[in-house]
Short mmCIF file of C-alpha atoms in Angstrom, two decimals:
data_model
loop_
_atom_site.label_atom_id
_atom_site.label_comp_id
_atom_site.label_asym_id
_atom_site.label_seq_id
_atom_site.Cartn_x
_atom_site.Cartn_y
_atom_site.Cartn_z
CA MET A 7 75.38 64.64 40.09
CA GLN A 8 77.42 62.61 37.19
CA VAL A 9 79.18 59.77 39.28
CA LEU A 10 77.60 57.22 41.83
CA ALA A 11 80.33 55.78 43.78
CA PHE A 12 79.30 52.63 46.01
CA ASP A 13 80.47 51.12 49.51
CA VAL A 14 80.64 47.09 48.11
CA PHE A 15 80.73 45.28 51.50
CA GLY A 16 77.25 44.99 53.03
CA THR A 17 76.20 48.15 50.78
CA VAL A 18 76.14 46.22 47.48
CA VAL A 19 77.11 42.70 48.84
CA ASP A 20 75.84 40.75 51.41
CA TRP A 21 79.31 39.25 52.98
CA HIS A 22 77.55 38.34 56.49
CA GLY A 23 74.96 35.60 54.63
CA SER A 24 77.22 34.81 52.34
CA ILE A 25 80.09 33.85 54.73
CA VAL A 26 77.26 31.71 56.56
CA ARG A 27 76.47 29.90 53.68
CA GLU A 28 80.26 28.96 52.53
CA MET A 29 80.56 27.62 56.27
CA GLN A 30 77.49 25.91 56.52
CA ALA A 31 78.68 24.19 53.35
CA LEU A 32 82.08 23.25 54.17
CA TYR A 33 82.57 23.27 57.79
CA PRO A 34 78.79 22.66 59.22
CA ALA A 35 80.53 21.90 62.52
CA VAL A 36 81.47 25.14 63.14
CA ASP A 37 79.29 28.18 64.17
CA ALA A 38 79.05 29.80 61.05
CA ASN A 39 77.23 33.29 62.45
CA ALA A 40 79.62 33.56 65.30
CA PHE A 41 82.30 32.80 62.23
CA ALA A 42 81.29 35.32 59.78
CA LEU A 43 81.01 38.03 62.98
CA ALA A 44 84.62 37.24 64.04
CA TRP A 45 86.46 37.48 61.13
CA ARG A 46 84.48 41.17 59.91
CA ALA A 47 85.00 42.54 63.55
CA ARG A 48 89.03 42.24 62.84
CA TYR A 49 88.67 44.38 59.95
CA GLN A 50 87.98 47.70 60.84
CA PRO A 51 91.26 47.10 63.55
CA ALA A 52 93.14 45.84 60.65
CA LEU A 53 92.59 49.05 58.45
CA ALA A 54 93.06 51.12 61.14
CA ARG A 55 96.83 49.32 61.70
CA VAL A 56 97.56 50.39 57.83
CA ARG A 57 95.76 54.07 58.26
CA ALA A 58 97.86 54.74 61.47
CA GLY A 59 100.91 53.49 59.62
CA ALA A 60 101.45 50.44 61.79
CA GLN A 61 101.74 48.35 59.06
CA GLY A 62 102.71 49.00 55.78
CA TRP A 63 100.60 49.04 52.82
CA ALA A 64 98.83 45.83 52.23
CA VAL A 65 95.60 44.97 50.42
CA LEU A 66 92.64 43.43 51.42
CA ASP A 67 93.13 40.34 50.21
CA GLU A 68 96.29 40.02 52.47
CA LEU A 69 94.52 41.40 55.01
CA HIS A 70 91.77 38.88 54.97
CA ARG A 71 93.94 35.99 54.87
CA ALA A 72 95.81 37.55 57.96
CA MET A 73 92.63 37.92 59.69
CA LEU A 74 91.66 34.27 58.72
CA GLU A 75 94.85 33.17 60.32
CA GLU A 76 94.15 34.63 63.50
CA ILE A 77 90.25 33.12 64.11
CA LEU A 78 91.21 29.43 62.38
CA PRO A 79 92.09 28.05 66.00
CA ARG A 80 89.39 29.21 67.72
CA PHE A 81 86.55 27.87 65.53
CA GLY A 82 88.53 24.28 65.75
CA LEU A 83 89.92 24.81 62.25
CA ALA A 84 93.51 25.03 63.02
CA HIS A 85 94.26 21.93 60.57
CA LEU A 86 93.13 23.32 57.41
CA SER A 87 95.86 23.15 54.80
CA GLU A 88 97.37 25.62 52.81
CA ALA A 89 94.75 25.07 49.70
CA GLU A 90 91.83 25.19 52.09
CA ARG A 91 92.95 28.37 53.94
CA ARG A 92 93.52 30.20 50.80
CA GLN A 93 90.22 29.26 48.94
CA LEU A 94 88.23 30.28 52.46
CA SER A 95 90.00 33.66 52.58
CA ARG A 96 88.94 34.23 49.09
CA VAL A 97 85.44 34.10 50.13
CA TRP A 98 85.27 37.52 49.96
CA GLN A 99 85.90 37.65 46.55
CA ARG A 100 82.42 35.14 45.65
CA LEU A 101 80.21 37.22 48.08
CA ASP A 102 76.69 37.27 46.82
CA ALA A 103 74.85 40.66 45.79
CA TRP A 104 71.59 41.80 47.86
CA PRO A 105 68.28 40.86 45.83
CA ASP A 106 67.93 44.25 44.16
CA SER A 107 71.64 45.10 43.84
CA VAL A 108 72.04 43.77 40.38
CA ALA A 109 68.42 45.77 38.93
CA GLY A 110 69.40 48.63 40.94
CA LEU A 111 72.91 49.69 39.62
CA ALA A 112 71.40 48.77 35.88
CA ARG A 113 69.40 51.39 36.55
CA LEU A 114 71.26 53.57 38.20
CA LYS A 115 74.18 52.67 35.33
CA THR A 116 71.53 54.70 32.81
CA ARG A 117 72.25 58.36 33.94
CA PHE A 118 75.09 58.00 35.77
CA ILE A 119 79.02 56.48 35.81
CA ILE A 120 78.55 54.02 38.42
CA THR A 121 82.21 52.80 40.28
CA THR A 122 82.80 51.05 43.21
CA LEU A 123 84.73 52.86 45.99
CA SER A 124 85.89 50.04 48.15
CA ASN A 125 88.46 48.88 50.42
CA GLY A 126 88.43 45.91 49.00
CA ASN A 127 91.42 45.80 46.33
CA ILE A 128 90.35 45.71 42.53
CA ALA A 129 91.13 42.13 42.04
CA LEU A 130 88.82 41.23 44.62
CA LEU A 131 86.42 43.70 43.40
CA THR A 132 86.80 42.50 39.38
CA ARG A 133 85.90 38.53 40.29
CA MET A 134 83.23 39.53 42.60
CA ALA A 135 81.72 41.62 40.09
CA LYS A 136 81.86 38.94 37.11
CA ARG A 137 80.36 36.29 39.20
CA ALA A 138 77.63 38.05 40.91
CA GLY A 139 76.82 40.17 37.71
CA LEU A 140 77.74 43.60 39.15
CA PRO A 141 77.86 46.17 36.20
CA TRP A 142 80.04 48.83 37.43
CA ASP A 143 81.61 51.36 34.79
CA CYS A 144 84.59 51.34 36.45
CA VAL A 145 86.34 49.65 39.68
CA LEU A 146 87.98 52.17 41.57
CA SER A 147 89.65 50.89 45.45
CA ALA A 148 91.53 52.08 48.59
CA GLU A 149 94.31 50.12 46.36
CA SER A 150 93.88 52.93 43.56
CA PHE A 151 94.97 55.67 46.02
CA GLN A 152 96.93 53.30 48.61
CA ALA A 153 94.55 54.43 51.41
CA TYR A 154 91.90 52.71 53.46
CA LYS A 155 88.55 54.70 54.03
CA PRO A 156 87.65 56.77 55.85
CA SER A 157 90.92 58.72 54.77
CA PRO A 158 90.16 61.69 52.88
CA ALA A 159 92.52 60.63 49.97
CA VAL A 160 90.09 57.88 48.71
CA TYR A 161 86.97 60.27 48.22
CA ARG A 162 89.67 63.37 46.82
CA GLY A 163 91.28 60.87 44.93
CA LEU A 164 87.53 59.67 43.08
CA ALA A 165 87.39 63.55 42.33
CA ARG A 166 90.48 63.74 41.09
CA VAL A 167 90.26 60.66 38.74
CA PHE A 168 86.78 61.95 37.39
CA ASP A 169 88.34 65.73 37.05
CA LEU A 170 84.88 66.56 38.63
CA PRO A 171 83.90 69.37 41.40
CA ALA A 172 83.01 67.02 44.86
CA GLN A 173 79.50 67.84 44.05
CA GLN A 174 79.51 66.04 41.28
CA LEU A 175 79.83 62.62 43.00
CA ALA A 176 77.95 60.86 45.52
CA LEU A 177 79.10 58.14 47.77
CA VAL A 178 76.28 55.25 48.36
CA ALA A 179 76.60 53.55 51.52
CA ALA A 180 75.04 51.38 54.36
CA HIS A 181 77.86 52.99 56.57
CA HIS A 182 77.39 56.40 58.34
CA GLU A 183 81.03 57.17 59.41
CA ASP A 184 81.78 56.33 55.50
CA LEU A 185 79.23 58.88 54.42
CA ALA A 186 80.42 61.38 56.91
CA ALA A 187 83.81 61.20 55.64
CA ALA A 188 83.06 61.76 52.19
CA ARG A 189 80.63 64.58 53.14
CA ASP A 190 83.70 66.17 55.01
CA CYS A 191 85.20 66.33 51.23
CA GLY A 192 82.08 67.68 50.03
CA LEU A 193 80.46 64.49 48.19
CA ARG A 194 76.38 63.97 48.49
CA THR A 195 75.88 61.40 50.12
CA ALA A 196 73.34 58.27 49.71
CA TYR A 197 72.48 56.59 52.80
CA VAL A 198 71.23 52.79 52.11
CA GLU A 199 69.18 50.61 54.66
CA ARG A 200 70.84 47.25 55.01
CA PRO A 201 69.02 45.99 58.40
CA LEU A 202 70.99 42.38 57.85
CA GLU A 203 74.01 43.23 56.92
CA PHE A 204 75.23 41.91 60.35
CA GLY A 205 72.77 39.05 60.02
CA ALA A 206 69.36 38.72 62.04
CA SER A 207 71.32 38.32 65.71
CA GLN A 208 72.58 41.67 65.57
CA VAL A 209 69.65 43.97 63.43
CA LYS A 210 71.36 47.14 62.66
CA ASP A 211 69.58 50.38 63.33
CA VAL A 212 68.81 51.87 59.86
CA ALA A 213 66.72 54.89 61.26
CA PRO A 214 67.58 57.92 59.42
CA GLN A 215 70.39 60.05 60.50
CA PRO A 216 70.92 63.96 59.67
CA GLY A 217 73.18 65.07 57.24
CA ASN A 218 72.58 62.52 54.22
CA GLY A 219 70.92 63.85 51.19
CA LEU A 220 69.28 60.88 50.48
CA HIS A 221 68.05 57.66 52.32
CA ALA A 222 66.85 54.63 50.42
CA SER A 223 65.58 51.26 51.63
CA CYS A 224 67.58 49.69 48.49
CA LEU A 225 69.06 50.43 45.12
CA LEU A 226 65.88 50.03 43.60
CA ASP A 227 64.64 52.65 45.60
CA LEU A 228 67.38 54.80 45.08
CA ALA A 229 67.08 54.67 41.24
CA ARG A 230 63.43 55.75 41.70
CA GLN A 231 64.62 58.48 43.82
CA LEU A 232 67.25 59.56 41.11
CA GLY A 233 64.51 59.23 38.40
CA CYS A 234 66.52 56.05 36.59
CA MET B 26 95.26 32.13 31.13
CA GLN B 27 92.59 34.53 33.25
CA VAL B 28 93.08 38.08 32.18
CA LEU B 29 93.23 39.57 28.85
CA ALA B 30 94.64 43.24 29.03
CA PHE B 31 93.70 45.41 26.10
CA ASP B 32 95.60 48.22 24.29
CA VAL B 33 92.54 50.35 23.80
CA PHE B 34 93.52 53.28 21.41
CA GLY B 35 94.09 51.78 17.13
CA THR B 36 93.26 48.18 18.93
CA VAL B 37 89.46 48.21 20.82
CA VAL B 38 88.42 51.45 19.17
CA ASP B 39 88.99 53.92 16.06
CA TRP B 40 90.61 56.93 17.18
CA HIS B 41 91.87 58.38 13.65
CA GLY B 42 88.11 57.68 11.68
CA SER B 43 86.52 59.34 15.08
CA ILE B 44 88.26 61.86 15.00
CA VAL B 45 88.16 62.54 11.06
CA ARG B 46 84.14 62.18 11.49
CA GLU B 47 84.27 64.77 13.95
CA MET B 48 86.11 67.57 12.75
CA GLN B 49 84.11 67.14 9.43
CA ALA B 50 81.15 67.56 11.37
CA LEU B 51 82.55 70.48 13.24
CA TYR B 52 85.24 72.13 11.16
CA PRO B 53 84.58 70.70 7.62
CA ALA B 54 86.83 73.15 6.28
CA VAL B 55 90.14 71.55 8.17
CA ASP B 56 91.77 68.55 6.43
CA ALA B 57 90.61 66.22 9.04
CA ASN B 58 92.86 63.36 8.08
CA ALA B 59 95.79 65.42 8.31
CA PHE B 60 94.56 66.90 11.95
CA ALA B 61 94.04 63.63 12.77
CA LEU B 62 97.60 62.40 12.02
CA ALA B 63 99.00 65.81 13.38
CA TRP B 64 97.56 65.25 17.02
CA ARG B 65 98.44 61.59 17.46
CA ALA B 66 102.29 62.25 15.87
CA ARG B 67 102.46 64.55 19.05
CA TYR B 68 101.24 61.68 21.42
CA GLN B 69 104.57 59.44 21.97
CA PRO B 70 107.16 62.25 21.93
CA ALA B 71 104.49 63.56 24.90
CA LEU B 72 104.34 60.13 26.86
CA ALA B 73 108.59 59.84 26.99
CA ARG B 74 108.70 63.23 28.22
CA VAL B 75 106.80 62.22 31.06
CA ARG B 76 108.55 58.66 30.90
CA ALA B 77 112.11 60.52 30.82
CA GLY B 78 110.96 62.42 34.06
CA ALA B 79 111.47 65.81 31.61
CA GLN B 80 107.67 66.20 32.69
CA GLY B 81 106.02 65.50 35.80
CA TRP B 82 103.12 62.74 36.27
CA ALA B 83 99.90 64.40 33.94
CA VAL B 84 96.86 62.13 32.82
CA LEU B 85 96.52 61.88 29.16
CA ASP B 86 93.12 63.86 29.12
CA GLU B 87 95.50 66.75 30.35
CA LEU B 88 98.38 65.56 27.41
CA HIS B 89 95.96 65.35 25.07
CA ARG B 90 94.83 69.05 25.67
CA ALA B 91 98.42 70.41 25.80
CA MET B 92 99.36 68.50 22.54
CA LEU B 93 95.74 70.07 20.61
CA GLU B 94 97.05 73.41 21.67
CA GLU B 95 100.05 73.13 20.22
CA ILE B 96 98.14 71.84 16.66
CA LEU B 97 95.41 74.63 16.33
CA PRO B 98 96.93 77.57 14.93
CA ARG B 99 98.70 75.37 12.03
CA PHE B 100 95.10 74.45 11.17
CA GLY B 101 93.19 77.78 11.47
CA LEU B 102 91.63 77.07 14.86
CA ALA B 103 93.44 79.65 17.00
CA HIS B 104 90.11 81.74 17.50
CA LEU B 105 88.49 78.76 19.20
CA SER B 106 87.02 79.44 22.60
CA GLU B 107 88.09 77.69 26.15
CA ALA B 108 84.68 76.07 25.71
CA GLU B 109 85.61 74.50 22.19
CA ARG B 110 88.78 73.53 22.98
CA ARG B 111 87.60 71.96 25.99
CA GLN B 112 85.07 70.06 24.24
CA LEU B 113 87.69 69.07 21.38
CA SER B 114 89.94 68.14 23.37
CA ARG B 115 87.47 65.46 24.91
CA VAL B 116 87.06 64.03 21.77
CA TRP B 117 88.97 61.01 22.61
CA GLN B 118 86.65 59.83 25.32
CA ARG B 119 84.05 59.94 22.44
CA LEU B 120 85.89 57.54 20.12
CA ASP B 121 83.97 54.80 18.43
CA ALA B 122 84.84 51.44 18.57
CA TRP B 123 85.84 49.10 15.43
CA PRO B 124 82.76 47.42 14.69
CA ASP B 125 84.16 43.63 15.94
CA SER B 126 84.94 45.26 19.40
CA VAL B 127 82.01 44.98 21.04
CA ALA B 128 80.94 41.95 20.40
CA GLY B 129 84.19 40.13 20.73
CA LEU B 130 85.04 41.39 24.03
CA ALA B 131 81.17 39.95 24.90
CA ARG B 132 82.61 36.76 23.76
CA LEU B 133 86.13 36.74 25.59
CA LYS B 134 84.36 38.11 28.65
CA THR B 135 82.45 34.64 28.98
CA ARG B 136 85.68 32.92 29.57
CA PHE B 137 88.03 35.98 30.92
CA ILE B 138 88.62 38.75 33.00
CA ILE B 139 88.85 41.45 30.32
CA THR B 140 90.59 44.44 31.49
CA THR B 141 91.77 47.81 29.70
CA LEU B 142 95.59 48.31 30.09
CA SER B 143 95.79 51.78 28.32
CA ASN B 144 97.73 55.03 28.58
CA GLY B 145 94.18 56.89 28.89
CA ASN B 146 93.19 57.54 32.44
CA ILE B 147 90.47 56.08 33.98
CA ALA B 148 87.78 58.82 33.37
CA LEU B 149 88.40 58.59 29.76
CA LEU B 150 88.71 55.17 29.49
CA THR B 151 85.24 55.08 31.87
CA ARG B 152 83.26 57.45 29.87
CA MET B 153 84.73 55.90 26.53
CA ALA B 154 83.33 52.79 27.35
CA LYS B 155 79.87 53.71 28.47
CA ARG B 156 79.31 55.74 25.61
CA ALA B 157 80.58 52.94 23.05
CA GLY B 158 79.19 49.91 25.05
CA LEU B 159 82.60 48.45 25.70
CA PRO B 160 82.07 45.69 28.80
CA TRP B 161 85.05 45.78 30.69
CA ASP B 162 85.50 43.72 33.68
CA CYS B 163 87.90 46.27 35.01
CA VAL B 164 89.54 50.00 34.05
CA LEU B 165 93.54 49.90 34.64
CA SER B 166 95.12 52.67 32.90
CA ALA B 167 98.91 54.31 32.94
CA GLU B 168 97.13 56.26 35.75
CA SER B 169 96.84 53.09 37.83
CA PHE B 170 100.71 52.57 38.27
CA GLN B 171 101.71 56.37 37.31
CA ALA B 172 103.46 55.54 34.20
CA TYR B 173 103.09 55.15 30.83
CA LYS B 174 103.48 51.82 28.34
CA PRO B 175 106.02 50.71 27.55
CA SER B 176 107.15 50.86 30.81
CA PRO B 177 107.58 47.82 32.51
CA ALA B 178 105.61 49.41 35.69
CA VAL B 179 102.42 48.79 33.96
CA TYR B 180 102.74 45.54 33.24
CA ARG B 181 104.34 44.44 36.19
CA GLY B 182 101.35 46.49 38.17
CA LEU B 183 98.90 44.44 35.78
CA ALA B 184 100.31 41.04 37.51
CA ARG B 185 100.51 42.48 41.07
CA VAL B 186 96.87 43.67 41.00
CA PHE B 187 95.69 40.22 39.91
CA ASP B 188 97.63 38.76 42.23
CA LEU B 189 98.93 36.20 39.03
CA PRO B 190 102.44 34.78 37.75
CA ALA B 191 102.61 36.84 34.40
CA GLN B 192 101.91 33.78 32.10
CA GLN B 193 98.35 34.28 33.49
CA LEU B 194 97.72 37.36 31.65
CA ALA B 195 97.86 38.25 28.00
CA LEU B 196 97.93 41.78 26.09
CA VAL B 197 96.01 42.12 23.44
CA ALA B 198 97.41 45.00 21.27
CA ALA B 199 97.93 46.33 17.45
CA HIS B 200 101.12 47.40 18.39
CA HIS B 201 104.13 45.29 18.26
CA GLU B 202 106.10 47.94 20.91
CA ASP B 203 103.43 47.53 23.39
CA LEU B 204 103.47 43.72 23.35
CA ALA B 205 107.30 43.07 23.06
CA ALA B 206 107.38 45.29 26.05
CA ALA B 207 104.77 43.12 27.69
CA ARG B 208 106.73 39.66 26.69
CA ASP B 209 110.04 41.30 28.02
CA CYS B 210 107.69 41.21 31.57
CA GLY B 211 106.78 37.37 30.87
CA LEU B 212 103.24 38.08 29.65
CA ARG B 213 101.63 36.71 26.59
CA THR B 214 100.69 38.16 23.79
CA ALA B 215 98.15 38.41 21.30
CA TYR B 216 98.29 40.95 17.99
CA VAL B 217 95.44 42.19 16.30
CA GLU B 218 95.51 43.53 12.86
CA ARG B 219 94.18 46.88 12.52
CA PRO B 220 95.51 47.87 8.80
CA LEU B 221 93.47 51.21 8.93
CA GLU B 222 94.49 52.70 12.24
CA PHE B 223 95.81 55.49 10.53
CA GLY B 224 93.34 55.68 8.02
CA ALA B 225 93.37 54.97 4.50
CA SER B 226 96.05 57.25 3.54
CA GLN B 227 98.79 55.54 5.80
CA VAL B 228 97.55 51.83 5.66
CA LYS B 229 99.75 49.69 8.39
CA ASP B 230 101.62 46.93 7.61
CA VAL B 231 99.99 43.94 9.84
CA ALA B 232 102.20 40.88 8.80
CA PRO B 233 102.69 38.47 11.47
CA GLN B 234 105.98 39.26 13.43
CA PRO B 235 107.65 36.78 15.53
CA GLY B 236 107.14 36.17 19.12
CA ASN B 237 103.34 36.93 19.37
CA GLY B 238 101.73 34.05 20.76
CA LEU B 239 98.44 34.75 18.89
CA HIS B 240 97.78 36.78 16.06
CA ALA B 241 94.18 37.79 15.27
CA SER B 242 92.56 39.47 12.16
CA CYS B 243 90.20 40.88 14.83
CA LEU B 244 88.56 40.71 18.29
CA LEU B 245 85.51 37.99 16.78
CA ASP B 246 88.61 35.88 15.36
CA LEU B 247 90.99 36.38 18.63
CA ALA B 248 87.46 34.97 20.66
CA ARG B 249 87.25 32.22 17.79
CA GLN B 250 91.00 31.13 18.61
CA LEU B 251 90.33 31.30 22.30
CA GLY B 252 87.38 28.84 21.98
CA CYS B 253 84.91 31.49 23.09
#
């Protein structure tokens, strides 16, 4: 195995906790947990519209902004200025890493090429990594292939970029549907437990499921399992 | 200015010296200087054929391999096996950095997003960076835009990826034609002196030319000029 490709939102960074913290600081009257969940709830439907061709290609920064516009009135934030909306919509570039992520990636990087393989756009992933200290060797994105996961074009694109047989690549993710789609393209798969991805009010079932070659409690555990 | 985009071959890494050292170690009977220059002499014509549409899109690893096949007989290396040819053609992934590059990039990275903007393909740039310790924030390539520099699609693609006005971006390169094409797309430009890019037998004229906003003797000098 030569390349470890990582899902990012939820797997490497804590989108729920980061958005909650930013909302509590900026708009303390808003239910930050409900706000974060409402924003993210529009994510899969928005990607599905692009995948289905109902909407032309748009990078995730644009989709996040459009989703934000849709939920602002419901949370009493219809009065936000253009600058405030833009600043808030870019919170996805300022997400904090899970506590094990930086150290885990640093260890995995000693033996493998570590790359993002995220639906986040390249600029979003680059700015996030710079702020959070994520030591990627490479930044690949849905944007690189103009297709959103779980479209096979993304996983096949990864194999084409590295000119490797699919079994030399692994996807690391906290989401079974992402891993299943990667496996359908011949990649190895590693599941990472992130029980608090949606916050403490919606604890995720992280029980092992068949099919994944590796199941890790965090990225440090994954590094240990892979001998790093 | 937010993003510094770097030409790589010749600007950040020493392709001539690296190929000479590898050839001297592997095939000491060959004139390593002539071999390196002959290989690189086929580079611009190969890219020009792709830009002109005379050849379909092919990544640089493929073009390097095809150029290598063309020159092997002339240097008495027609007997190389497939494995030897493949290994040698990948020397471009194993190029050594100029002595100032790693420290210069590390300093520039403290104030700017630093990304490749190279005709090398993504896997080549990723493997090179990992081996040489180049601390890129992002890996962008001709491959990202399916166009070779100096095609405007590459410089405009950079601005589109980062969603920034062109004057927030600068190209750093040791080649005036690359810089001129970037300037035509609105980017700032920084020339870096690499007098030995083609070896000691063909010392390059590195005198300042009008048009470039910055002119640096090396990447540490560029960092100093930019206050890093």
